[in-house]
Amino acid sequence: MTRRALVLLGSPKSRERSSSAHLARRIADRLEAGGWSIDWIHLLEAMASDDSKQRMLSAADASDLLLLAAPLYVDSLPAPAIGALEAILEHQETGGSSDASFCTVLNCGFIEPSHNDTAQRICRRFCSQAGYKWRGALSIGGAGQLTARVRRLLLDAGDALAQGDRIPLAVERDLHRLVIPRALYILGGNAMWRRVARKRFGVSRSGIRACPYEPAANSTDQS
Amino acid sequence: METRRKAVLFDGGSARRDTSPACSVVSVELERAAWTAETIRLDTADVSPCRGCFACWVKTPGVCIVDDAGRDLARAFIQSDLAVFVTPVTFGGYSYPLKKAVDRLIPLILPYFRRVDGEVHHVPRYRTYPRLLAIGIGNTGSDEAEVFQALVRRNAINMCSPQTVSCVVVDPNLPDGSDRIAASVREVIGE
């Protein structure tokens, strides 16, 4: 019988524009190569109505593996992912299927993958409370850049999951290495933000630093 | 005349997981110390989830492009001397209503990076930021409380909080719970 994996996409962006989706795609490709079928649920959409939430819960019930792919938002999962996990837990506690396995691939905008650690602990607590089998945690820094090493490690993770195994601990550990030095990331990142603001929106360096909610500046509040 | 110091409470509870008793304990303690406190009930507020579009950093700097109550939350946060998060502990983290609010606070920092204790973090946008108090209602006997406190510590770095206190209590209606919340309030305001 074909095994089924469900990708829970925690990024509010579309599958085409989301780094989380690109990372999950690498794992999903290996699962498909191993004979699995893959479904995707966009959690922002799933949380938008009772009907879409119910579809997410039915899809979770029908899956052998749940893969949560999300960016880091303020040291944790984005709100729609938290809401979805709350809904899945409530469903599990009232008769949902608890046979599935669960794993994560999280990425953050900082260079250090360790920024994801607290969010991964939150995911692991969800997994335990929901009664799923833990299959590992992948943490990626540098805004989810797909370097050759990251790509290879994701494929290794996907191959292990396709066999029904846990993500190898060596893969989890290797992903914790920085993809570029901190100083270079800070320099390049800051230049990138200035360039995007100026070229796409005509916002100057000083404009980026606006303080619209400074008490003395209330009269110029844009809202 | 001395200006009363200002606190804003983000109540992350819901009809099913009511956290208003904990908010009441915080408000009473702040009033006793001559602070003004505003409580915002988040589950009924019109707050959309953050879209992750970064417009608040590069297009309309400092202001979220989504025109809803999320903007008011960011303004209330940065114009306070103390921000208080009250939440049912959810997998060691914040509830959905509170997390929606917290995600909408990113206009308050700059997109730029800097090093803090050797780690990369964002640069503050404002000169001053509120102190942070986080009250979790949950199980104190598991590692849930530890995860919660780790999350608050991380938030304090990224929200540039000058002083941060967190505590997890099982039941704010019991004397032990309310006493611990009150003590946390006194600690964060420096009494």
mmCIF file of C-alpha atoms in Angstrom:
data_model
loop_
_atom_site.group_PDB
_atom_site.id
_atom_site.type_symbol
_atom_site.label_atom_id
_atom_site.label_comp_id
_atom_site.label_asym_id
_atom_site.label_seq_id
_atom_site.Cartn_x
_atom_site.Cartn_y
_atom_site.Cartn_z
ATOM 1 C CA MET A 1 0.000 0.000 0.000
ATOM 2 C CA THR A 2 1.306 3.471 -0.875
ATOM 3 C CA ARG A 3 2.448 5.403 2.149
ATOM 4 C CA ARG A 4 1.328 9.007 2.402
ATOM 5 C CA ALA A 5 3.205 12.066 3.573
ATOM 6 C CA LEU A 6 1.628 15.422 4.320
ATOM 7 C CA VAL A 7 3.698 18.590 4.096
ATOM 8 C CA LEU A 8 2.352 21.207 6.502
ATOM 9 C CA LEU A 9 3.603 24.452 4.981
ATOM 10 C CA GLY A 10 3.893 27.026 7.748
ATOM 11 C CA SER A 11 5.086 29.919 5.608
ATOM 12 C CA PRO A 12 2.406 32.498 4.765
ATOM 13 C CA LYS A 13 3.979 32.799 1.300
ATOM 14 C CA SER A 14 2.872 30.712 -1.652
ATOM 15 C CA ARG A 15 4.568 27.400 -2.456
ATOM 16 C CA GLU A 16 6.354 29.053 -5.375
ATOM 17 C CA ARG A 17 7.819 31.907 -3.303
ATOM 18 C CA SER A 18 8.437 30.156 -0.008
ATOM 19 C CA SER A 19 11.929 29.012 1.060
ATOM 20 C CA SER A 20 10.268 26.563 3.432
ATOM 21 C CA ALA A 21 8.455 24.969 0.479
ATOM 22 C CA HIS A 22 11.683 24.725 -1.532
ATOM 23 C CA LEU A 23 13.406 22.960 1.347
ATOM 24 C CA ALA A 24 10.482 20.588 1.892
ATOM 25 C CA ARG A 25 10.352 19.889 -1.851
ATOM 26 C CA ARG A 26 13.844 18.325 -1.681
ATOM 27 C CA ILE A 27 12.672 15.914 0.997
ATOM 28 C CA ALA A 28 9.356 15.249 -0.731
ATOM 29 C CA ASP A 29 11.182 14.370 -3.961
ATOM 30 C CA ARG A 30 13.048 11.587 -2.154
ATOM 31 C CA LEU A 31 9.867 10.344 -0.537
ATOM 32 C CA GLU A 32 8.182 10.226 -3.958
ATOM 33 C CA ALA A 33 11.169 8.380 -5.372
ATOM 34 C CA GLY A 34 10.673 5.880 -2.539
ATOM 35 C CA GLY A 35 7.056 5.292 -3.566
ATOM 36 C CA TRP A 36 5.301 7.711 -1.210
ATOM 37 C CA SER A 37 2.462 9.987 -2.247
ATOM 38 C CA ILE A 38 2.721 13.613 -1.118
ATOM 39 C CA ASP A 39 0.014 16.100 -0.156
ATOM 40 C CA TRP A 40 0.583 19.746 0.730
ATOM 41 C CA ILE A 41 -1.443 21.892 3.118
ATOM 42 C CA HIS A 42 -0.839 25.635 3.325
ATOM 43 C CA LEU A 43 -1.439 26.384 7.005
ATOM 44 C CA LEU A 44 -2.404 30.046 6.555
ATOM 45 C CA GLU A 45 -5.210 28.871 4.253
ATOM 46 C CA ALA A 46 -6.066 25.931 6.521
ATOM 47 C CA MET A 47 -6.631 28.311 9.436
ATOM 48 C CA ALA A 48 -8.817 30.662 7.376
ATOM 49 C CA SER A 49 -12.103 28.731 7.758
ATOM 50 C CA ASP A 50 -13.647 25.770 9.581
ATOM 51 C CA ASP A 51 -13.956 23.871 6.294
ATOM 52 C CA SER A 52 -10.310 24.252 5.368
ATOM 53 C CA LYS A 53 -9.277 23.363 8.916
ATOM 54 C CA GLN A 54 -11.374 20.202 8.690
ATOM 55 C CA ARG A 55 -9.692 19.311 5.391
ATOM 56 C CA MET A 56 -6.319 19.662 7.094
ATOM 57 C CA LEU A 57 -7.397 17.373 9.934
ATOM 58 C CA SER A 58 -8.720 14.744 7.513
ATOM 59 C CA ALA A 59 -5.471 14.900 5.539
ATOM 60 C CA ALA A 60 -3.481 14.471 8.756
ATOM 61 C CA ASP A 61 -5.581 11.454 9.701
ATOM 62 C CA ALA A 62 -4.877 9.865 6.299
ATOM 63 C CA SER A 63 -1.098 10.375 6.503
ATOM 64 C CA ASP A 64 1.751 8.176 7.674
ATOM 65 C CA LEU A 65 4.179 11.070 7.988
ATOM 66 C CA LEU A 66 3.664 14.760 8.737
ATOM 67 C CA LEU A 67 6.462 17.102 7.681
ATOM 68 C CA LEU A 68 6.200 20.605 9.103
ATOM 69 C CA ALA A 69 8.128 23.079 6.931
ATOM 70 C CA ALA A 70 8.205 26.608 8.320
ATOM 71 C CA PRO A 71 10.241 29.772 8.699
ATOM 72 C CA LEU A 72 11.177 31.085 12.121
ATOM 73 C CA TYR A 73 9.024 33.995 13.225
ATOM 74 C CA VAL A 74 10.123 35.751 16.417
ATOM 75 C CA ASP A 75 11.878 32.688 17.831
ATOM 76 C CA SER A 76 8.973 30.331 17.209
ATOM 77 C CA LEU A 77 6.688 29.006 14.487
ATOM 78 C CA PRO A 78 4.552 31.489 12.535
ATOM 79 C CA ALA A 79 1.146 31.985 14.156
ATOM 80 C CA PRO A 80 -0.841 29.932 11.580
ATOM 81 C CA ALA A 81 1.440 26.958 12.276
ATOM 82 C CA ILE A 82 0.819 27.291 16.011
ATOM 83 C CA GLY A 83 -2.924 27.487 15.349
ATOM 84 C CA ALA A 84 -2.770 24.411 13.114
ATOM 85 C CA LEU A 85 -0.822 22.393 15.685
ATOM 86 C CA GLU A 86 -3.336 23.431 18.374
ATOM 87 C CA ALA A 87 -6.170 22.221 16.095
ATOM 88 C CA ILE A 88 -4.409 18.928 15.321
ATOM 89 C CA LEU A 89 -3.764 18.274 19.010
ATOM 90 C CA GLU A 90 -7.385 18.954 19.884
ATOM 91 C CA HIS A 91 -8.440 16.606 17.078
ATOM 92 C CA GLN A 92 -6.030 13.912 18.302
ATOM 93 C CA GLU A 93 -7.437 14.203 21.813
ATOM 94 C CA THR A 94 -10.948 13.656 20.507
ATOM 95 C CA GLY A 95 -10.357 10.562 18.406
ATOM 96 C CA GLY A 96 -7.958 11.452 15.598
ATOM 97 C CA SER A 97 -5.476 8.930 14.259
ATOM 98 C CA SER A 98 -2.218 8.920 16.217
ATOM 99 C CA ASP A 99 -0.214 6.376 14.209
ATOM 100 C CA ALA A 100 1.665 8.879 12.085
ATOM 101 C CA SER A 101 5.237 10.087 12.394
ATOM 102 C CA PHE A 102 6.269 13.723 12.578
ATOM 103 C CA CYS A 103 9.374 15.672 11.580
ATOM 104 C CA THR A 104 10.305 19.265 10.874
ATOM 105 C CA VAL A 105 12.374 21.431 8.574
ATOM 106 C CA LEU A 106 12.681 24.979 9.926
ATOM 107 C CA ASN A 107 14.661 27.867 8.493
ATOM 108 C CA CYS A 108 15.570 31.266 9.872
ATOM 109 C CA GLY A 109 16.784 34.583 8.490
ATOM 110 C CA PHE A 110 19.843 34.581 10.730
ATOM 111 C CA ILE A 111 23.033 32.837 9.745
ATOM 112 C CA GLU A 112 23.028 30.542 12.791
ATOM 113 C CA PRO A 113 20.670 27.552 12.465
ATOM 114 C CA SER A 114 20.630 27.396 16.281
ATOM 115 C CA HIS A 115 18.092 30.249 16.324
ATOM 116 C CA ASN A 116 15.574 27.520 15.433
ATOM 117 C CA ASP A 117 16.280 25.512 18.594
ATOM 118 C CA THR A 118 13.431 26.868 20.711
ATOM 119 C CA ALA A 119 10.937 26.404 17.874
ATOM 120 C CA GLN A 120 12.182 22.842 17.441
ATOM 121 C CA ARG A 121 11.588 22.184 21.137
ATOM 122 C CA ILE A 122 8.051 23.511 20.695
ATOM 123 C CA CYS A 123 7.548 21.130 17.746
ATOM 124 C CA ARG A 124 8.877 18.218 19.741
ATOM 125 C CA ARG A 125 6.481 18.963 22.593
ATOM 126 C CA PHE A 126 3.598 19.078 20.122
ATOM 127 C CA CYS A 127 4.699 15.731 18.680
ATOM 128 C CA SER A 128 4.798 14.129 22.089
ATOM 129 C CA GLN A 129 1.436 15.571 23.191
ATOM 130 C CA ALA A 130 -0.246 14.582 19.923
ATOM 131 C CA GLY A 131 1.056 11.009 20.162
ATOM 132 C CA TYR A 132 3.066 11.057 16.936
ATOM 133 C CA LYS A 133 6.382 9.294 16.518
ATOM 134 C CA TRP A 134 9.295 11.747 16.370
ATOM 135 C CA ARG A 135 11.344 11.461 13.195
ATOM 136 C CA GLY A 136 13.771 14.329 13.630
ATOM 137 C CA ALA A 137 14.374 18.053 13.244
ATOM 138 C CA LEU A 138 16.196 19.885 10.467
ATOM 139 C CA SER A 139 17.310 23.440 11.254
ATOM 140 C CA ILE A 140 18.630 25.674 8.493
ATOM 141 C CA GLY A 141 20.075 29.180 8.774
ATOM 142 C CA GLY A 142 20.923 31.828 6.198
ATOM 143 C CA ALA A 143 17.267 32.337 5.121
ATOM 144 C CA GLY A 144 17.033 28.759 3.893
ATOM 145 C CA GLN A 145 19.667 29.083 1.189
ATOM 146 C CA LEU A 146 20.007 25.832 -0.715
ATOM 147 C CA THR A 147 23.756 25.393 -0.829
ATOM 148 C CA ALA A 148 25.150 22.161 -2.239
ATOM 149 C CA ARG A 149 25.763 20.845 1.284
ATOM 150 C CA VAL A 150 22.260 21.728 2.500
ATOM 151 C CA ARG A 151 20.773 20.125 -0.615
ATOM 152 C CA ARG A 152 22.746 16.907 -0.062
ATOM 153 C CA LEU A 153 21.764 16.728 3.615
ATOM 154 C CA LEU A 154 18.094 17.234 2.773
ATOM 155 C CA LEU A 155 18.269 14.397 0.267
ATOM 156 C CA ASP A 156 19.877 12.175 2.928
ATOM 157 C CA ALA A 157 17.094 13.102 5.336
ATOM 158 C CA GLY A 158 14.480 12.336 2.663
ATOM 159 C CA ASP A 159 16.024 8.949 1.907
ATOM 160 C CA ALA A 160 15.945 7.970 5.586
ATOM 161 C CA LEU A 161 12.329 9.081 5.955
ATOM 162 C CA ALA A 162 11.375 7.192 2.783
ATOM 163 C CA GLN A 163 12.695 4.014 4.448
ATOM 164 C CA GLY A 164 10.528 4.727 7.485
ATOM 165 C CA ASP A 165 13.586 5.659 9.530
ATOM 166 C CA ARG A 166 14.403 8.662 11.650
ATOM 167 C CA ILE A 167 16.436 11.494 10.095
ATOM 168 C CA PRO A 168 20.059 10.574 10.867
ATOM 169 C CA LEU A 169 21.477 12.539 13.801
ATOM 170 C CA ALA A 170 24.590 13.229 11.701
ATOM 171 C CA VAL A 171 22.394 15.070 9.171
ATOM 172 C CA GLU A 172 20.815 17.163 11.929
ATOM 173 C CA ARG A 173 24.262 18.005 13.302
ATOM 174 C CA ASP A 174 25.834 18.827 9.926
ATOM 175 C CA LEU A 175 23.086 21.311 9.157
ATOM 176 C CA HIS A 176 24.131 23.294 12.227
ATOM 177 C CA ARG A 177 27.352 24.417 10.531
ATOM 178 C CA LEU A 178 27.312 27.989 9.236
ATOM 179 C CA VAL A 179 27.069 28.294 5.444
ATOM 180 C CA ILE A 180 29.124 31.524 5.422
ATOM 181 C CA PRO A 181 30.997 33.536 8.096
ATOM 182 C CA ARG A 182 28.899 35.830 10.305
ATOM 183 C CA ALA A 183 30.685 39.031 9.279
ATOM 184 C CA LEU A 184 30.053 38.335 5.615
ATOM 185 C CA TYR A 185 26.389 37.545 6.243
ATOM 186 C CA ILE A 186 25.887 40.803 8.166
ATOM 187 C CA LEU A 187 27.606 42.846 5.465
ATOM 188 C CA GLY A 188 25.772 41.171 2.582
ATOM 189 C CA GLY A 189 22.421 41.113 4.379
ATOM 190 C CA ASN A 190 22.494 44.796 5.302
ATOM 191 C CA ALA A 191 23.466 45.764 1.741
ATOM 192 C CA MET A 192 20.648 43.594 0.370
ATOM 193 C CA TRP A 193 17.986 45.306 2.537
ATOM 194 C CA ARG A 194 19.205 48.771 1.504
ATOM 195 C CA ARG A 195 19.192 47.744 -2.166
ATOM 196 C CA VAL A 196 15.680 46.262 -2.057
ATOM 197 C CA ALA A 197 14.262 49.304 -0.238
ATOM 198 C CA ARG A 198 15.852 51.784 -2.651
ATOM 199 C CA LYS A 199 15.375 49.981 -5.958
ATOM 200 C CA ARG A 200 11.926 48.493 -5.451
ATOM 201 C CA PHE A 201 10.284 51.134 -3.290
ATOM 202 C CA GLY A 202 12.419 54.282 -3.505
ATOM 203 C CA VAL A 203 13.061 54.218 0.245
ATOM 204 C CA SER A 204 16.332 55.836 1.314
ATOM 205 C CA ARG A 205 18.765 54.698 4.016
ATOM 206 C CA SER A 206 17.323 57.212 6.472
ATOM 207 C CA GLY A 207 13.786 56.273 5.389
ATOM 208 C CA ILE A 208 14.381 52.661 6.402
ATOM 209 C CA ARG A 209 15.137 53.903 9.920
ATOM 210 C CA ALA A 210 11.815 55.752 10.358
ATOM 211 C CA CYS A 211 10.296 55.631 13.854
ATOM 212 C CA PRO A 212 6.600 56.283 13.189
ATOM 213 C CA TYR A 213 5.475 55.277 16.666
ATOM 214 C CA GLU A 214 7.992 57.372 18.591
ATOM 215 C CA PRO A 215 5.736 59.279 21.057
ATOM 216 C CA ALA A 216 6.866 62.674 19.652
ATOM 217 C CA ALA A 217 6.148 61.529 16.072
ATOM 218 C CA ASN A 218 2.508 60.496 16.564
ATOM 219 C CA SER A 219 1.215 63.285 14.359
ATOM 220 C CA THR A 220 2.983 61.757 11.358
ATOM 221 C CA ASP A 221 1.732 58.239 12.068
ATOM 222 C CA GLN A 222 1.011 56.529 8.747
ATOM 223 C CA SER A 223 -1.818 54.339 10.016
ATOM 224 C CA MET B 1 3.764 66.012 38.756
ATOM 225 C CA GLU B 2 5.220 62.578 38.103
ATOM 226 C CA THR B 3 3.872 60.795 34.998
ATOM 227 C CA ARG B 4 2.332 57.420 35.695
ATOM 228 C CA ARG B 5 4.204 54.625 33.982
ATOM 229 C CA LYS B 6 2.328 52.678 31.360
ATOM 230 C CA ALA B 7 1.879 48.948 30.829
ATOM 231 C CA VAL B 8 0.092 47.053 28.079
ATOM 232 C CA LEU B 9 -1.158 43.512 28.650
ATOM 233 C CA PHE B 10 -1.566 41.163 25.687
ATOM 234 C CA ASP B 11 -4.124 38.601 26.860
ATOM 235 C CA GLY B 12 -3.514 35.465 24.772
ATOM 236 C CA GLY B 13 -6.352 33.463 26.312
ATOM 237 C CA SER B 14 -9.610 32.404 24.712
ATOM 238 C CA ALA B 15 -13.091 31.300 25.736
ATOM 239 C CA ARG B 16 -11.774 27.756 26.148
ATOM 240 C CA ARG B 17 -8.527 28.723 27.867
ATOM 241 C CA ASP B 18 -9.386 31.773 29.926
ATOM 242 C CA THR B 19 -6.374 33.735 31.161
ATOM 243 C CA SER B 20 -8.263 36.798 32.433
ATOM 244 C CA PRO B 21 -7.713 35.873 36.135
ATOM 245 C CA ALA B 22 -3.957 36.130 35.563
ATOM 246 C CA CYS B 23 -4.429 39.474 33.782
ATOM 247 C CA SER B 24 -6.442 40.733 36.759
ATOM 248 C CA VAL B 25 -3.653 39.821 39.171
ATOM 249 C CA VAL B 26 -1.144 41.708 36.994
ATOM 250 C CA SER B 27 -3.426 44.765 36.681
ATOM 251 C CA VAL B 28 -4.100 44.959 40.419
ATOM 252 C CA GLU B 29 -0.398 44.730 41.218
ATOM 253 C CA LEU B 30 0.451 47.432 38.680
ATOM 254 C CA GLU B 31 -2.296 49.717 39.978
ATOM 255 C CA ARG B 32 -0.950 49.234 43.478
ATOM 256 C CA ALA B 33 2.413 50.490 42.206
ATOM 257 C CA ALA B 34 0.698 53.510 40.564
ATOM 258 C CA TRP B 35 1.116 52.261 36.988
ATOM 259 C CA THR B 36 -1.623 52.501 34.373
ATOM 260 C CA ALA B 37 -2.416 49.224 32.650
ATOM 261 C CA GLU B 38 -4.361 48.524 29.479
ATOM 262 C CA THR B 39 -5.424 44.939 28.743
ATOM 263 C CA ILE B 40 -5.998 43.884 25.134
ATOM 264 C CA ARG B 41 -7.985 40.689 24.639
ATOM 265 C CA LEU B 42 -6.384 39.169 21.525
ATOM 266 C CA ASP B 43 -8.698 36.336 20.530
ATOM 267 C CA THR B 44 -11.474 38.770 19.645
ATOM 268 C CA ALA B 45 -9.205 41.468 18.162
ATOM 269 C CA ASP B 46 -9.036 41.973 14.410
ATOM 270 C CA VAL B 47 -5.441 40.820 13.932
ATOM 271 C CA SER B 48 -4.424 39.033 10.731
ATOM 272 C CA PRO B 49 -1.387 36.777 10.724
ATOM 273 C CA CYS B 50 1.867 38.353 9.517
ATOM 274 C CA ARG B 51 2.264 37.798 5.752
ATOM 275 C CA GLY B 52 6.044 37.702 5.871
ATOM 276 C CA CYS B 53 6.191 40.300 3.090
ATOM 277 C CA PHE B 54 8.788 42.553 4.835
ATOM 278 C CA ALA B 55 6.968 45.661 3.578
ATOM 279 C CA CYS B 56 7.275 47.001 7.143
ATOM 280 C CA TRP B 57 11.053 46.994 6.625
ATOM 281 C CA VAL B 58 11.514 48.145 3.024
ATOM 282 C CA LYS B 59 8.281 49.715 1.713
ATOM 283 C CA THR B 60 6.496 51.420 4.645
ATOM 284 C CA PRO B 61 9.295 51.338 7.232
ATOM 285 C CA GLY B 62 8.049 50.805 10.762
ATOM 286 C CA VAL B 63 4.399 50.261 9.799
ATOM 287 C CA CYS B 64 2.759 46.973 8.819
ATOM 288 C CA ILE B 65 1.152 47.086 5.394
ATOM 289 C CA VAL B 66 -1.931 45.291 6.761
ATOM 290 C CA ASP B 67 -4.295 47.934 8.122
ATOM 291 C CA ASP B 68 -5.909 46.224 11.091
ATOM 292 C CA ALA B 69 -5.565 46.057 14.878
ATOM 293 C CA GLY B 70 -2.101 44.565 14.482
ATOM 294 C CA ARG B 71 -0.807 48.102 13.882
ATOM 295 C CA ASP B 72 -2.378 49.283 17.139
ATOM 296 C CA LEU B 73 -0.668 46.430 18.993
ATOM 297 C CA ALA B 74 2.746 47.436 17.696
ATOM 298 C CA ARG B 75 2.146 51.082 18.618
ATOM 299 C CA ALA B 76 0.829 50.179 22.088
ATOM 300 C CA PHE B 77 3.819 47.900 22.675
ATOM 301 C CA ILE B 78 6.529 50.402 21.797
ATOM 302 C CA GLN B 79 4.809 53.283 23.626
ATOM 303 C CA SER B 80 4.673 51.328 26.880
ATOM 304 C CA ASP B 81 7.168 51.065 29.700
ATOM 305 C CA LEU B 82 6.188 47.451 30.272
ATOM 306 C CA ALA B 83 4.673 44.845 27.950
ATOM 307 C CA VAL B 84 3.016 41.837 29.543
ATOM 308 C CA PHE B 85 2.268 38.621 27.654
ATOM 309 C CA VAL B 86 -0.291 36.364 29.322
ATOM 310 C CA THR B 87 -0.901 33.023 27.654
ATOM 311 C CA PRO B 88 -1.848 29.422 28.105
ATOM 312 C CA VAL B 89 1.472 27.616 27.623
ATOM 313 C CA THR B 90 1.111 25.942 24.238
ATOM 314 C CA PHE B 91 3.709 23.237 23.548
ATOM 315 C CA GLY B 92 6.032 25.383 25.675
ATOM 316 C CA GLY B 93 5.247 28.505 23.633
ATOM 317 C CA TYR B 94 2.534 31.090 23.127
ATOM 318 C CA SER B 95 -1.093 30.524 22.153
ATOM 319 C CA TYR B 96 -2.301 31.204 18.614
ATOM 320 C CA PRO B 97 -3.893 34.596 19.498
ATOM 321 C CA LEU B 98 -0.747 35.798 21.276
ATOM 322 C CA LYS B 99 1.567 34.490 18.561
ATOM 323 C CA LYS B 100 -0.421 36.391 15.919
ATOM 324 C CA ALA B 101 0.150 39.562 17.936
ATOM 325 C CA VAL B 102 3.851 38.898 18.539
ATOM 326 C CA ASP B 103 4.478 38.204 14.843
ATOM 327 C CA ARG B 104 3.029 41.631 14.075
ATOM 328 C CA LEU B 105 5.684 43.358 16.213
ATOM 329 C CA ILE B 106 8.470 43.019 13.648
ATOM 330 C CA PRO B 107 7.950 46.576 12.306
ATOM 331 C CA LEU B 108 9.464 47.657 15.636
ATOM 332 C CA ILE B 109 12.934 46.455 14.688
ATOM 333 C CA LEU B 110 15.123 47.144 11.669
ATOM 334 C CA PRO B 111 15.941 44.622 8.945
ATOM 335 C CA TYR B 112 19.655 45.186 9.518
ATOM 336 C CA PHE B 113 21.822 42.690 11.328
ATOM 337 C CA ARG B 114 24.287 43.090 14.190
ATOM 338 C CA ARG B 115 26.050 40.805 16.619
ATOM 339 C CA VAL B 116 24.698 40.312 20.129
ATOM 340 C CA ASP B 117 26.868 38.109 22.332
ATOM 341 C CA GLY B 118 28.462 36.626 19.225
ATOM 342 C CA GLU B 119 25.137 35.788 17.564
ATOM 343 C CA VAL B 120 23.442 37.602 14.676
ATOM 344 C CA HIS B 121 20.301 39.559 15.592
ATOM 345 C CA HIS B 122 18.357 42.502 14.204
ATOM 346 C CA VAL B 123 19.156 46.131 14.979
ATOM 347 C CA PRO B 124 16.689 48.135 17.145
ATOM 348 C CA ARG B 125 14.545 50.741 15.373
ATOM 349 C CA TYR B 126 13.668 52.764 18.492
ATOM 350 C CA ARG B 127 15.805 54.293 21.219
ATOM 351 C CA THR B 128 13.938 52.552 24.017
ATOM 352 C CA TYR B 129 11.888 49.391 24.330
ATOM 353 C CA PRO B 130 9.538 48.220 27.062
ATOM 354 C CA ARG B 131 10.453 45.785 29.770
ATOM 355 C CA LEU B 132 8.899 42.386 29.165
ATOM 356 C CA LEU B 133 6.934 40.184 31.541
ATOM 357 C CA ALA B 134 5.555 36.846 30.310
ATOM 358 C CA ILE B 135 3.071 34.847 32.372
ATOM 359 C CA GLY B 136 2.337 31.309 31.217
ATOM 360 C CA ILE B 137 -0.548 29.254 32.535
ATOM 361 C CA GLY B 138 0.455 25.628 32.278
ATOM 362 C CA ASN B 139 2.129 22.595 33.704
ATOM 363 C CA THR B 140 5.136 23.515 35.823
ATOM 364 C CA GLY B 141 6.241 19.910 36.319
ATOM 365 C CA SER B 142 7.343 19.137 32.751
ATOM 366 C CA ASP B 143 9.946 20.733 30.486
ATOM 367 C CA GLU B 144 7.101 22.910 29.148
ATOM 368 C CA ALA B 145 7.968 25.644 31.639
ATOM 369 C CA GLU B 146 11.629 25.462 30.666
ATOM 370 C CA VAL B 147 10.828 25.811 26.956
ATOM 371 C CA PHE B 148 8.541 28.748 27.748
ATOM 372 C CA GLN B 149 11.229 30.546 29.701
ATOM 373 C CA ALA B 150 13.777 29.872 26.951
ATOM 374 C CA LEU B 151 11.382 31.380 24.406
ATOM 375 C CA VAL B 152 10.867 34.503 26.507
ATOM 376 C CA ARG B 153 14.633 34.916 26.911
ATOM 377 C CA ARG B 154 15.066 34.708 23.128
ATOM 378 C CA ASN B 155 12.216 37.182 22.572
ATOM 379 C CA ALA B 156 13.832 39.578 25.029
ATOM 380 C CA ILE B 157 16.984 39.680 22.901
ATOM 381 C CA ASN B 158 15.111 40.176 19.643
ATOM 382 C CA MET B 159 12.687 42.735 21.125
ATOM 383 C CA CYS B 160 15.565 44.622 22.761
ATOM 384 C CA SER B 161 13.917 44.375 26.172
ATOM 385 C CA PRO B 162 15.988 46.047 28.924
ATOM 386 C CA GLN B 163 14.501 43.859 31.683
ATOM 387 C CA THR B 164 12.676 40.550 31.341
ATOM 388 C CA VAL B 165 10.874 38.285 33.779
ATOM 389 C CA SER B 166 8.831 35.163 33.071
ATOM 390 C CA CYS B 167 6.932 32.684 35.185
ATOM 391 C CA VAL B 168 4.670 29.700 34.651
ATOM 392 C CA VAL B 169 1.847 28.976 37.093
ATOM 393 C CA VAL B 170 -0.657 26.156 37.134
ATOM 394 C CA ASP B 171 -3.650 28.169 38.302
ATOM 395 C CA PRO B 172 -3.729 31.942 38.833
ATOM 396 C CA ASN B 173 -6.846 31.508 40.988
ATOM 397 C CA LEU B 174 -4.898 29.613 43.646
ATOM 398 C CA PRO B 175 -2.900 31.636 46.200
ATOM 399 C CA ASP B 176 0.396 30.124 45.059
ATOM 400 C CA GLY B 177 -0.313 31.106 41.443
ATOM 401 C CA SER B 178 -1.477 34.643 42.162
ATOM 402 C CA ASP B 179 1.378 35.230 44.616
ATOM 403 C CA ARG B 180 3.956 34.186 42.041
ATOM 404 C CA ILE B 181 2.403 36.391 39.355
ATOM 405 C CA ALA B 182 2.342 39.372 41.733
ATOM 406 C CA ALA B 183 5.976 38.735 42.678
ATOM 407 C CA SER B 184 6.925 38.636 38.985
ATOM 408 C CA VAL B 185 5.223 41.992 38.436
ATOM 409 C CA ARG B 186 7.118 43.517 41.368
ATOM 410 C CA GLU B 187 10.375 42.067 40.058
ATOM 411 C CA VAL B 188 9.989 43.418 36.524
ATOM 412 C CA ILE B 189 9.002 46.924 37.633
ATOM 413 C CA GLY B 190 11.833 46.944 40.176
ATOM 414 C CA GLU B 191 9.880 47.107 43.427
#
